Coordinates of C-alpha atoms and ligand atoms in Angstrom, one line a residue:
X1 CA -9.8 21.6 -15.8
X2 CA -8.9 18.1 -16.5
X3 CA -11.2 15.8 -18.4
X4 CA -12.4 12.8 -16.5
X5 CA -10.3 9.9 -17.5
X6 CA -11.2 6.9 -15.3
X7 CA -14.5 5.2 -15.8
X8 CA -16.5 4.7 -12.6
X9 CA -15.5 1.1 -12.3
X10 CA -12.1 1.9 -13.6
X11 CA -11.6 4.3 -10.7
X12 CA -12.7 1.8 -8.1
X13 CA -10.5 -0.9 -9.5
X14 CA -7.5 1.4 -9.8
X15 CA -7.9 2.8 -6.3
X16 CA -8.4 -0.7 -4.9
X17 CA -5.4 -1.9 -6.9
X18 CA -3.4 0.8 -5.2
X19 CA -4.8 -0.2 -1.8
X20 CA -4.4 -3.9 -2.2
X21 CA -0.7 -4.4 -2.2
X22 CA 2.1 -6.1 -0.3
X23 CA 0.5 -4.6 2.8
X24 CA -2.5 -6.9 2.4
X25 CA -0.9 -10.2 1.4
X26 CA 2.4 -9.9 3.1
X27 CA 2.2 -7.5 6.0
X28 CA -1.4 -7.9 7.3
X29 CA -1.0 -11.7 7.9
X30 CA 2.3 -11.4 9.8
X31 CA 1.3 -8.5 12.0
X32 CA -1.9 -10.3 12.8
X33 CA 0.3 -13.3 13.7
X34 CA 2.5 -11.1 15.9
X35 CA -0.3 -9.3 17.7
X36 CA -2.4 -12.2 18.8
X37 CA -4.9 -12.8 15.9
X38 CA -8.6 -12.1 16.6
X39 CA -8.3 -9.2 18.9
X40 CA -6.0 -7.5 16.6
X41 CA -8.2 -8.1 13.6
X42 CA -11.1 -6.6 15.5
X43 CA -9.2 -3.5 16.5
X44 CA -7.9 -3.2 13.0
X45 CA -11.4 -3.3 11.5
X46 CA -12.5 -0.5 13.9
X47 CA -9.5 1.7 13.0
X48 CA -10.1 1.1 9.3
X49 CA -13.6 2.3 9.7
X50 CA -13.0 5.2 12.0
X51 CA -9.6 6.5 10.8
X52 CA -8.7 4.9 7.5
X53 CA -12.1 5.5 6.0
X54 CA -12.3 9.1 7.3
X55 CA -9.0 10.1 5.7
X56 CA -9.8 8.2 2.6
X57 CA -12.9 10.4 2.0
X58 CA -11.0 13.5 2.9
X59 CA -8.2 12.7 0.4
X60 CA -10.7 11.8 -2.3
X61 CA -12.5 15.0 -1.8
X62 CA -9.3 17.1 -2.1
X63 CA -8.5 15.4 -5.5
X64 CA -12.0 15.3 -6.8
X65 CA -12.7 19.0 -6.2
X66 CA -9.2 20.2 -7.1
X67 CA -8.9 18.0 -10.3
X68 CA -5.2 18.6 -10.7
X69 CA -1.9 17.5 -9.2
X70 CA -1.6 17.4 -5.4
X71 CA 0.0 20.9 -5.0
X72 CA -2.5 22.6 -7.2
X73 CA -5.4 20.8 -5.5
X74 CA -4.4 22.2 -2.1
X75 CA -3.8 25.6 -3.6
X76 CA -7.2 25.8 -5.2
X77 CA -9.1 24.5 -2.2
X78 CA -7.3 26.5 0.5
X79 CA -9.6 29.4 1.3
X80 CA -6.8 31.3 3.0
X81 CA -3.1 30.7 3.4
X82 CA -2.8 28.9 0.2
X83 CA 1.0 29.4 0.1
X84 CA 1.3 27.4 3.3
X85 CA -1.3 24.7 2.5
X86 CA 0.2 24.0 -0.9
X87 CA 3.1 22.3 0.8
X88 CA 0.7 19.6 1.9
X89 CA 0.6 18.7 -1.8
X90 CA 4.2 17.7 -1.7
X91 CA 3.2 14.5 0.0
X92 CA 3.4 13.1 -3.6
X93 CA 7.1 12.9 -3.2
X94 CA 6.6 10.2 -0.6
X95 CA 5.4 7.8 -3.3
X96 CA 8.7 8.0 -5.1
X97 CA 10.6 7.5 -1.9
X98 CA 8.5 4.4 -1.2
X99 CA 9.2 3.2 -4.7
X100 CA 13.0 3.1 -4.0
X101 CA 12.5 -0.1 -1.9
X102 CA 9.0 -1.2 -3.1
X103 CA 10.4 -1.8 -6.6
X104 CA 13.2 -3.8 -5.2
X105 CA 10.7 -6.0 -3.3
X106 CA 8.7 -6.5 -6.5
X107 CA 11.9 -7.6 -8.1
X108 CA 12.4 -10.3 -5.4
X109 CA 8.9 -11.5 -6.0
X110 CA 9.5 -11.8 -9.8
X111 CA 12.6 -13.8 -9.0
X112 CA 10.5 -16.1 -6.7
X113 CA 8.0 -16.7 -9.4
X114 CA 10.7 -18.1 -11.6
X115 CA 12.6 -20.1 -9.0
X116 CA 9.3 -21.6 -7.6
X117 CA 8.7 -23.3 -10.9
X118 CA 11.5 -25.7 -10.1
X119 CA 13.1 -25.6 -6.7
X120 CA 11.4 -25.0 -3.3
X121 CA 13.4 -25.1 -0.1
X122 CA 13.0 -28.2 2.0
X123 CA 13.5 -26.6 5.4
X124 CA 13.3 -23.2 7.0
X125 CA 17.1 -23.0 7.2
X126 CA 17.4 -23.6 3.5
X127 CA 14.7 -21.1 2.8
X128 CA 16.4 -18.5 5.0
X129 CA 19.8 -19.2 3.3
X130 CA 18.2 -18.8 -0.2
X131 CA 16.6 -15.5 0.8
X132 CA 19.6 -14.0 2.7
X133 CA 22.0 -15.1 -0.1
X134 CA 19.9 -13.2 -2.6
X135 CA 20.0 -10.1 -0.5
X136 CA 23.6 -10.2 0.6
X137 CA 25.5 -11.4 -2.5
X138 CA 23.3 -12.0 -5.5
X139 CA 23.4 -8.5 -6.8
X140 CA 23.1 -9.4 -10.4
X141 CA 19.9 -11.4 -10.1
X142 CA 18.4 -8.6 -8.1
X143 CA 19.6 -6.0 -10.6
X144 CA 18.0 -8.0 -13.4
X145 CA 14.6 -8.2 -11.8
X146 CA 14.8 -4.6 -10.6
X147 CA 15.5 -3.5 -14.1
X148 CA 12.5 -5.5 -15.4
X149 CA 10.3 -4.0 -12.7
X150 CA 11.4 -0.5 -13.7
X151 CA 10.8 -1.1 -17.4
X152 CA 7.4 -2.6 -16.8
X153 CA 6.1 0.1 -14.5
X154 CA 7.6 2.9 -16.6
X155 CA 6.1 1.5 -19.8
X156 CA 2.6 1.3 -18.2
X157 CA 2.9 4.9 -16.9
X158 CA 3.8 6.3 -20.3
X159 CA 0.5 5.0 -21.5
X160 CA -1.4 7.4 -19.1
X161 CA -4.4 6.8 -16.9
X162 CA -6.9 5.3 -19.3
X163 CA -4.6 3.3 -21.6
X164 CA -2.0 2.4 -18.8
X165 CA -3.2 2.4 -15.2
X166 CA -6.8 1.7 -15.8
X167 CA -6.1 -1.1 -18.3
X168 CA -3.5 -2.6 -16.0
X169 CA -6.0 -2.8 -13.2
X170 CA -8.8 -4.1 -15.3
X171 CA -6.5 -7.1 -16.2
X172 CA -4.5 -7.7 -13.1
X173 CA -7.1 -7.1 -10.3
X174 CA -9.6 -9.8 -11.5
X175 CA -6.7 -12.3 -11.9
X176 CA -5.4 -11.5 -8.5
X177 CA -8.8 -12.0 -6.9
X178 CA -9.4 -15.3 -8.8
X179 CA -6.0 -16.7 -7.7
X180 CA -6.6 -15.7 -4.1
X181 CA -10.2 -17.1 -4.1
X182 CA -9.0 -20.3 -5.8
X183 CA -6.2 -20.9 -3.3
X184 CA -8.6 -20.1 -0.4
X185 CA -11.1 -22.6 -1.8
X186 CA -8.3 -25.2 -1.5
X187 CA -7.5 -24.0 2.0
X188 CA -11.1 -24.5 2.9
X189 CA -10.8 -28.2 2.3
X190 CA -7.9 -28.6 4.7
X191 CA -8.4 -29.6 8.4
X192 CA -6.4 -26.6 9.6
X193 CA -8.9 -24.2 8.2
X194 CA -10.9 -24.2 11.4
X195 CA -7.7 -23.5 13.4
X196 CA -6.9 -20.6 11.1
X197 CA -10.5 -19.3 11.5
X198 CA -10.2 -19.4 15.2
X199 CA -6.8 -17.7 15.1
X200 CA -8.1 -14.9 13.0
X201 CA -11.4 -14.3 14.8
X202 CA -11.2 -15.5 18.4
X203 CA -10.0 -12.5 20.4
X204 CA -7.1 -13.1 22.8
X205 CA -7.6 -9.9 24.8
X206 CA -4.5 -10.5 27.0
X207 CA -2.3 -9.7 24.0
X208 CA -3.8 -6.3 23.6
X209 CA -1.7 -3.2 24.7
X210 CA -1.3 0.3 23.4
X211 CA 1.3 -0.9 20.9
X212 CA -1.3 -3.1 19.2
X213 CA -3.5 -0.1 18.7
X214 CA -0.7 1.9 17.2
X215 CA 0.1 -1.0 14.8
X216 CA -3.5 -1.2 13.8
X217 CA -3.8 2.6 13.1
X218 CA -0.6 2.6 11.1
X219 CA -1.7 -0.3 9.0
X220 CA -5.2 0.9 8.5
X221 CA -3.6 4.0 7.0
X222 CA -0.9 2.3 4.9
X223 CA -3.2 -0.4 3.5
X224 CA -5.6 2.2 2.1
X225 CA -2.7 4.0 0.3
X226 CA -3.3 7.2 2.2
X227 CA -1.0 10.2 2.7
X228 CA 1.1 10.2 -0.5
X229 CA -1.1 11.6 -3.1
X230 CA -2.1 8.3 -4.8
X231 CA -5.8 8.4 -3.9
X232 CA -5.8 12.2 -4.4
X233 CA -4.3 12.0 -7.8
X234 CA -6.6 9.2 -8.9
X235 CA -9.6 11.1 -7.6
X236 CA -8.6 14.1 -9.7
X237 CA -9.4 11.9 -12.7
X238 CA -12.7 10.5 -11.4
X239 CA -15.8 11.0 -13.6
X240 CA -17.9 14.0 -12.7
X241 CA -20.9 13.4 -10.4
X242 CA -19.2 10.4 -8.9
X243 CA -20.4 9.2 -5.5
X244 CA -17.3 9.5 -3.3
X245 CA -18.8 7.8 -0.3
X246 CA -20.0 4.8 -2.3
X247 CA -16.6 4.4 -4.1
X248 CA -14.8 4.7 -0.7
X249 CA -17.0 2.0 0.7
X250 CA -16.1 -0.3 -2.2
X251 CA -12.4 0.4 -1.9
X252 CA -12.3 -0.2 1.8
X253 CA -14.4 -3.3 1.5
X254 CA -12.3 -4.9 -1.2
X255 CA -9.1 -4.0 0.6
X256 CA -10.3 -5.4 3.9
X257 CA -11.8 -8.6 2.5
X258 CA -8.7 -9.4 0.4
X259 CA -6.5 -8.9 3.5
X260 CA -8.7 -11.3 5.5
X261 CA -9.0 -13.9 2.8
X262 CA -5.3 -13.8 2.2
X263 CA -4.7 -14.1 6.0
X264 CA -7.1 -17.0 6.4
X265 CA -5.5 -18.9 3.5
X266 CA -1.9 -18.3 4.6
X267 CA -2.6 -19.4 8.2
X268 CA -4.4 -22.5 7.1
X269 CA -1.3 -23.5 5.1
X270 CA 1.0 -22.6 7.9
X271 CA -0.9 -24.7 10.4
X272 CA -1.6 -27.6 8.1
X273 CA 2.1 -27.9 7.2
X274 CA 3.5 -27.2 10.6
X275 CA 4.9 -23.7 10.7
X276 CA 3.9 -21.2 13.3
X277 CA 2.1 -18.0 12.2
X278 CA 4.3 -15.4 13.9
X279 CA 7.2 -15.6 11.5
X280 CA 7.6 -11.8 11.0
X281 CA 8.5 -10.1 7.8
X282 CA 10.1 -13.3 6.4
X283 CA 6.7 -14.9 6.3
X284 CA 6.2 -15.0 2.6
X285 CA 9.8 -15.3 1.5
X286 CA 11.0 -17.8 4.1
X287 CA 8.1 -19.7 5.8
X288 CA 5.8 -19.9 2.9
X289 CA 8.1 -21.5 0.4
X290 CA 8.8 -24.4 2.8
X291 CA 5.1 -24.8 3.3
X292 CA 4.7 -25.0 -0.5
X293 CA 7.5 -27.6 -0.5
X294 CA 5.6 -29.7 2.0
X295 CA 2.6 -29.7 -0.3
X296 CA 4.4 -31.7 -2.9
X297 CA 4.0 -31.1 -6.6
X298 CA 0.8 -29.0 -6.2
X299 CA 3.0 -26.8 -4.0
X300 CA 5.1 -25.6 -6.9
X301 CA 1.9 -24.7 -8.7
X302 CA 0.6 -22.8 -5.7
X303 CA 3.9 -21.1 -5.1
X304 CA 4.0 -19.8 -8.6
X305 CA 0.4 -18.7 -8.5
X306 CA 0.9 -17.0 -5.1
X307 CA 3.9 -15.1 -6.2
X308 CA 2.1 -14.0 -9.3
X309 CA -0.7 -12.7 -7.2
X310 CA 1.8 -10.9 -5.0
X311 CA 3.5 -9.4 -8.0
X312 CA 0.2 -8.2 -9.4
X313 CA -0.7 -6.6 -6.1
X314 CA 2.6 -4.9 -6.0
X315 CA 2.5 -3.6 -9.5
X316 CA -1.0 -2.1 -9.3
X317 CA 0.2 -0.3 -6.1
X318 CA 3.5 0.7 -7.7
X319 CA 1.9 2.6 -10.5
X320 CA -0.1 4.6 -8.0
X321 CA 3.1 5.5 -6.1
X322 CA 4.7 7.1 -9.1
X323 CA 1.7 8.7 -10.8
X324 CA 1.3 11.6 -8.4
X325 CA 4.7 13.0 -9.2
X326 CA 4.2 12.4 -12.9
X327 CA 1.0 14.4 -12.7
X328 CA 2.8 17.1 -10.8
X329 CA 5.3 17.6 -13.6
X330 CA 2.7 17.4 -16.3
X331 CA 0.4 19.9 -14.6
X332 CA 2.9 22.4 -13.2
X333 CA 5.7 22.3 -15.7
X334 CA 3.9 21.2 -18.8
X335 CA 6.2 18.2 -19.2
X336 CA 5.0 15.5 -21.7
X337 CA 3.8 12.3 -20.1
X338 CA 6.7 10.4 -21.7
X339 CA 9.3 12.8 -20.2
X340 CA 7.6 12.8 -16.8
X341 CA 7.2 9.0 -16.7
X342 CA 10.8 8.2 -17.8
X343 CA 12.3 10.8 -15.4
X344 CA 10.3 9.5 -12.4
X345 CA 11.0 5.9 -13.5
X346 CA 14.7 6.6 -13.6
X347 CA 14.5 8.3 -10.2
X348 CA 13.2 5.2 -8.5
X349 CA 15.3 2.9 -10.6
X350 CA 18.6 4.5 -9.6
X351 CA 17.8 5.0 -6.0
X352 CA 16.3 1.5 -6.0
X353 CA 19.8 0.3 -7.0
X354 CA 21.2 2.1 -4.0
X355 CA 18.6 0.5 -1.8
X356 CA 19.4 -2.9 -3.3
X357 CA 23.1 -2.5 -2.8
X358 CA 22.6 -1.3 0.8
X359 CA 21.5 -4.9 1.7
X360 CA 24.6 -6.4 0.0
X361 CA 27.6 -7.4 2.0
X362 CA 30.1 -5.7 -0.3
X363 CA 28.3 -2.2 -0.1
X364 CA 26.5 -2.4 3.2
X365 CA 29.1 -0.5 5.1
X366 CA 29.0 2.6 2.8
X367 CA 25.3 2.6 2.6
X368 CA 24.5 2.4 6.3
X369 CA 23.8 5.6 8.0
X370 CA 23.6 5.4 11.8
X371 CA 21.3 2.5 12.8
X372 CA 19.9 1.7 9.4
X373 CA 20.9 1.0 5.8
X374 CA 19.5 3.1 3.0
X375 CA 16.7 0.5 2.3
X376 CA 15.5 0.6 5.9
X377 CA 15.8 4.4 6.1
X378 CA 13.5 4.8 3.2
X379 CA 11.0 2.4 4.7
X380 CA 11.2 4.1 8.1
X381 CA 11.0 7.7 6.9
X382 CA 8.1 7.1 4.7
X383 CA 5.9 4.8 6.8
X384 CA 6.7 6.4 10.2
X385 CA 6.9 10.0 9.4
X386 CA 5.8 11.2 5.9
X387 CA 2.6 9.2 5.5
X388 CA 1.0 9.7 8.9
X389 CA 2.0 13.4 8.9
X390 CA 0.3 13.9 5.6
X391 CA -2.8 12.1 7.0
X392 CA -2.8 14.5 9.9
X393 CA -2.5 17.5 7.6
X394 CA -5.3 16.3 5.4
X395 CA -7.6 15.7 8.4
X396 CA -6.9 19.2 9.7
X397 CA -7.3 20.7 6.2
X398 CA -10.8 19.3 5.6
X399 CA -11.8 19.3 9.2
X400 CA -10.8 22.9 10.0
X401 CA -9.5 24.9 7.0
X402 CA -12.1 24.3 4.3
X403 CA -15.5 25.7 5.4
X404 CA -17.9 23.1 6.7
X405 CA -20.6 24.3 4.4
X406 CA -18.6 23.5 1.4
X407 CA -17.8 20.0 2.6
X408 CA -21.4 19.5 3.6
X409 CA -22.8 20.5 0.3
X410 CA -20.6 18.0 -1.4
X411 CA -20.9 15.0 0.9
X412 CA -24.0 15.3 3.1
X413 CA -26.4 13.8 0.5
X414 CA -24.0 11.0 -0.2
X415 CA -23.4 10.1 3.4
X416 CA -26.8 10.8 4.9
X417 CA -27.1 13.4 7.7
X418 CA -26.1 11.2 10.7
X419 CA -23.2 9.4 9.0
X420 CA -21.9 12.8 7.8
X421 CA -21.7 14.1 11.3
X422 CA -19.9 10.9 12.5
X423 CA -17.4 11.2 9.7
X424 CA -16.8 15.0 10.3
X425 CA -16.4 14.4 14.0
X426 CA -13.9 11.6 13.4
X427 CA -12.0 13.8 11.0
X428 CA -11.8 16.7 13.4
X429 CA -11.1 15.0 16.6
X430 CA -10.4 11.2 16.5
X431 CA -8.2 11.0 13.4
X432 CA -5.8 13.9 14.3
X433 CA -5.3 12.4 17.8
X434 CA -4.7 9.0 16.4
X435 CA -2.2 10.3 13.8
X436 CA -0.3 12.3 16.4
X437 CA -0.1 9.2 18.6
X438 CA 1.1 7.2 15.6
X439 CA 3.9 9.6 14.7
X440 CA 5.0 9.9 18.3
X441 CA 5.1 6.2 18.8
X442 CA 6.8 5.4 15.5
X443 CA 9.5 7.9 16.3
X444 CA 9.8 6.1 19.7
X445 CA 8.9 9.2 21.6
X446 CA 6.1 7.5 23.5
Ligands
LIG1 N1 -1.6 0.2 0.1 C1 -0.4 -0.5 -0.4 C2 -0.3 -1.8 0.3 O1 -1.1 -2.2 1.1 C3 0.8 0.3 -0.2 C4 0.8 1.7 -0.6 C5 0.9 2.7 0.2 C6 0.6 1.9 -2.0 C7 0.8 4.0 -0.2 C8 0.4 3.2 -2.4 C9 0.5 4.2 -1.5 O2 0.7 -2.5 0.1

């Protein structure tokens, strides 16, 4: 039995810190842009509630009851066939795989914090050249910031949950929220705010097709950090007698509100300074810097603040991506935290270098396998296969394998009778179907 190591608020902040990441500030705005704004936002909210929230509670439950690393949690909860179910615990590996490219992106962000203090690109072309040059030929700069990212994250992880992860979130999350609110307050004073509001909330139903649903399901899932043991591992260190439902509501609320506030702010800036919202993944590294340039001197200030917020969002997610495997080696192999943290850190650091080189002109050829380079493969395999599969497995595990009575005795009072039935129904029927559709579509089978 592990002693509770998060405080109540510490857990909510850390889990929200994991959930609020590049997905909220970078991905949500651009997929909203690509999928027609309001109608997408609406569908996304419904999928977050029905599917994201359902799996979130299931994953929290597995960690909270098991109170150990992922594999041990499944083992101890599986009433029968524990030798099969324990493999579900290996979803923790996904976090390390994600980190091989997530850490590289955090490195880019750190670089952008520094460059934004002085130079901002005057045109989209210039911004694009800056970005693609960094990727294709500026290996040393990327290596420098990647190393910095590795040292920072590994150092925090060696300090453990209370002194490392919880403390990090206690400091970074409030600053992140203040920066976003401050910048949004400025956006509110601009004329384009109403345009942004309309874009985010007026539904354009003609843009909706099955692909939009799939995107919404996938994002609802990714944004809540589900399916790779992060929430599970954090929940294993929740204080006893925690209210899982209440905590899950807070996490979902914070995550969703931050995504919407970030979206409203970014679209206001984009409209006000004449860039169109649907700029795809390059949104924050290409369109935004030029928008900040247009703002004049306050633009440099905002650019630095924005990239700091983005770095903070990335760092609080990154620690949650590595912690599950650290916990695994500590619990199962009795490794010291130092040994586990440094080993896992080195893993993502070294493979991160491979990911970084796979974008560079000089190494691209050797590091491209079939249709994708190493960086894109890692992104594809984790987001399209490993995460949703783990979500499916967890829904089936709690929905079918663990006895209903046991689940009921833990959650019914926290949910209330009716809400419990809705959640259980969603977990048994709606969520598995949604997850299967998601995997099939991401693999381009349907
Ligand atoms: N939820 C994070 C985001 O929105 C990403 C993430 C996924 C973090 C899975 C941890 C685990 O960016």
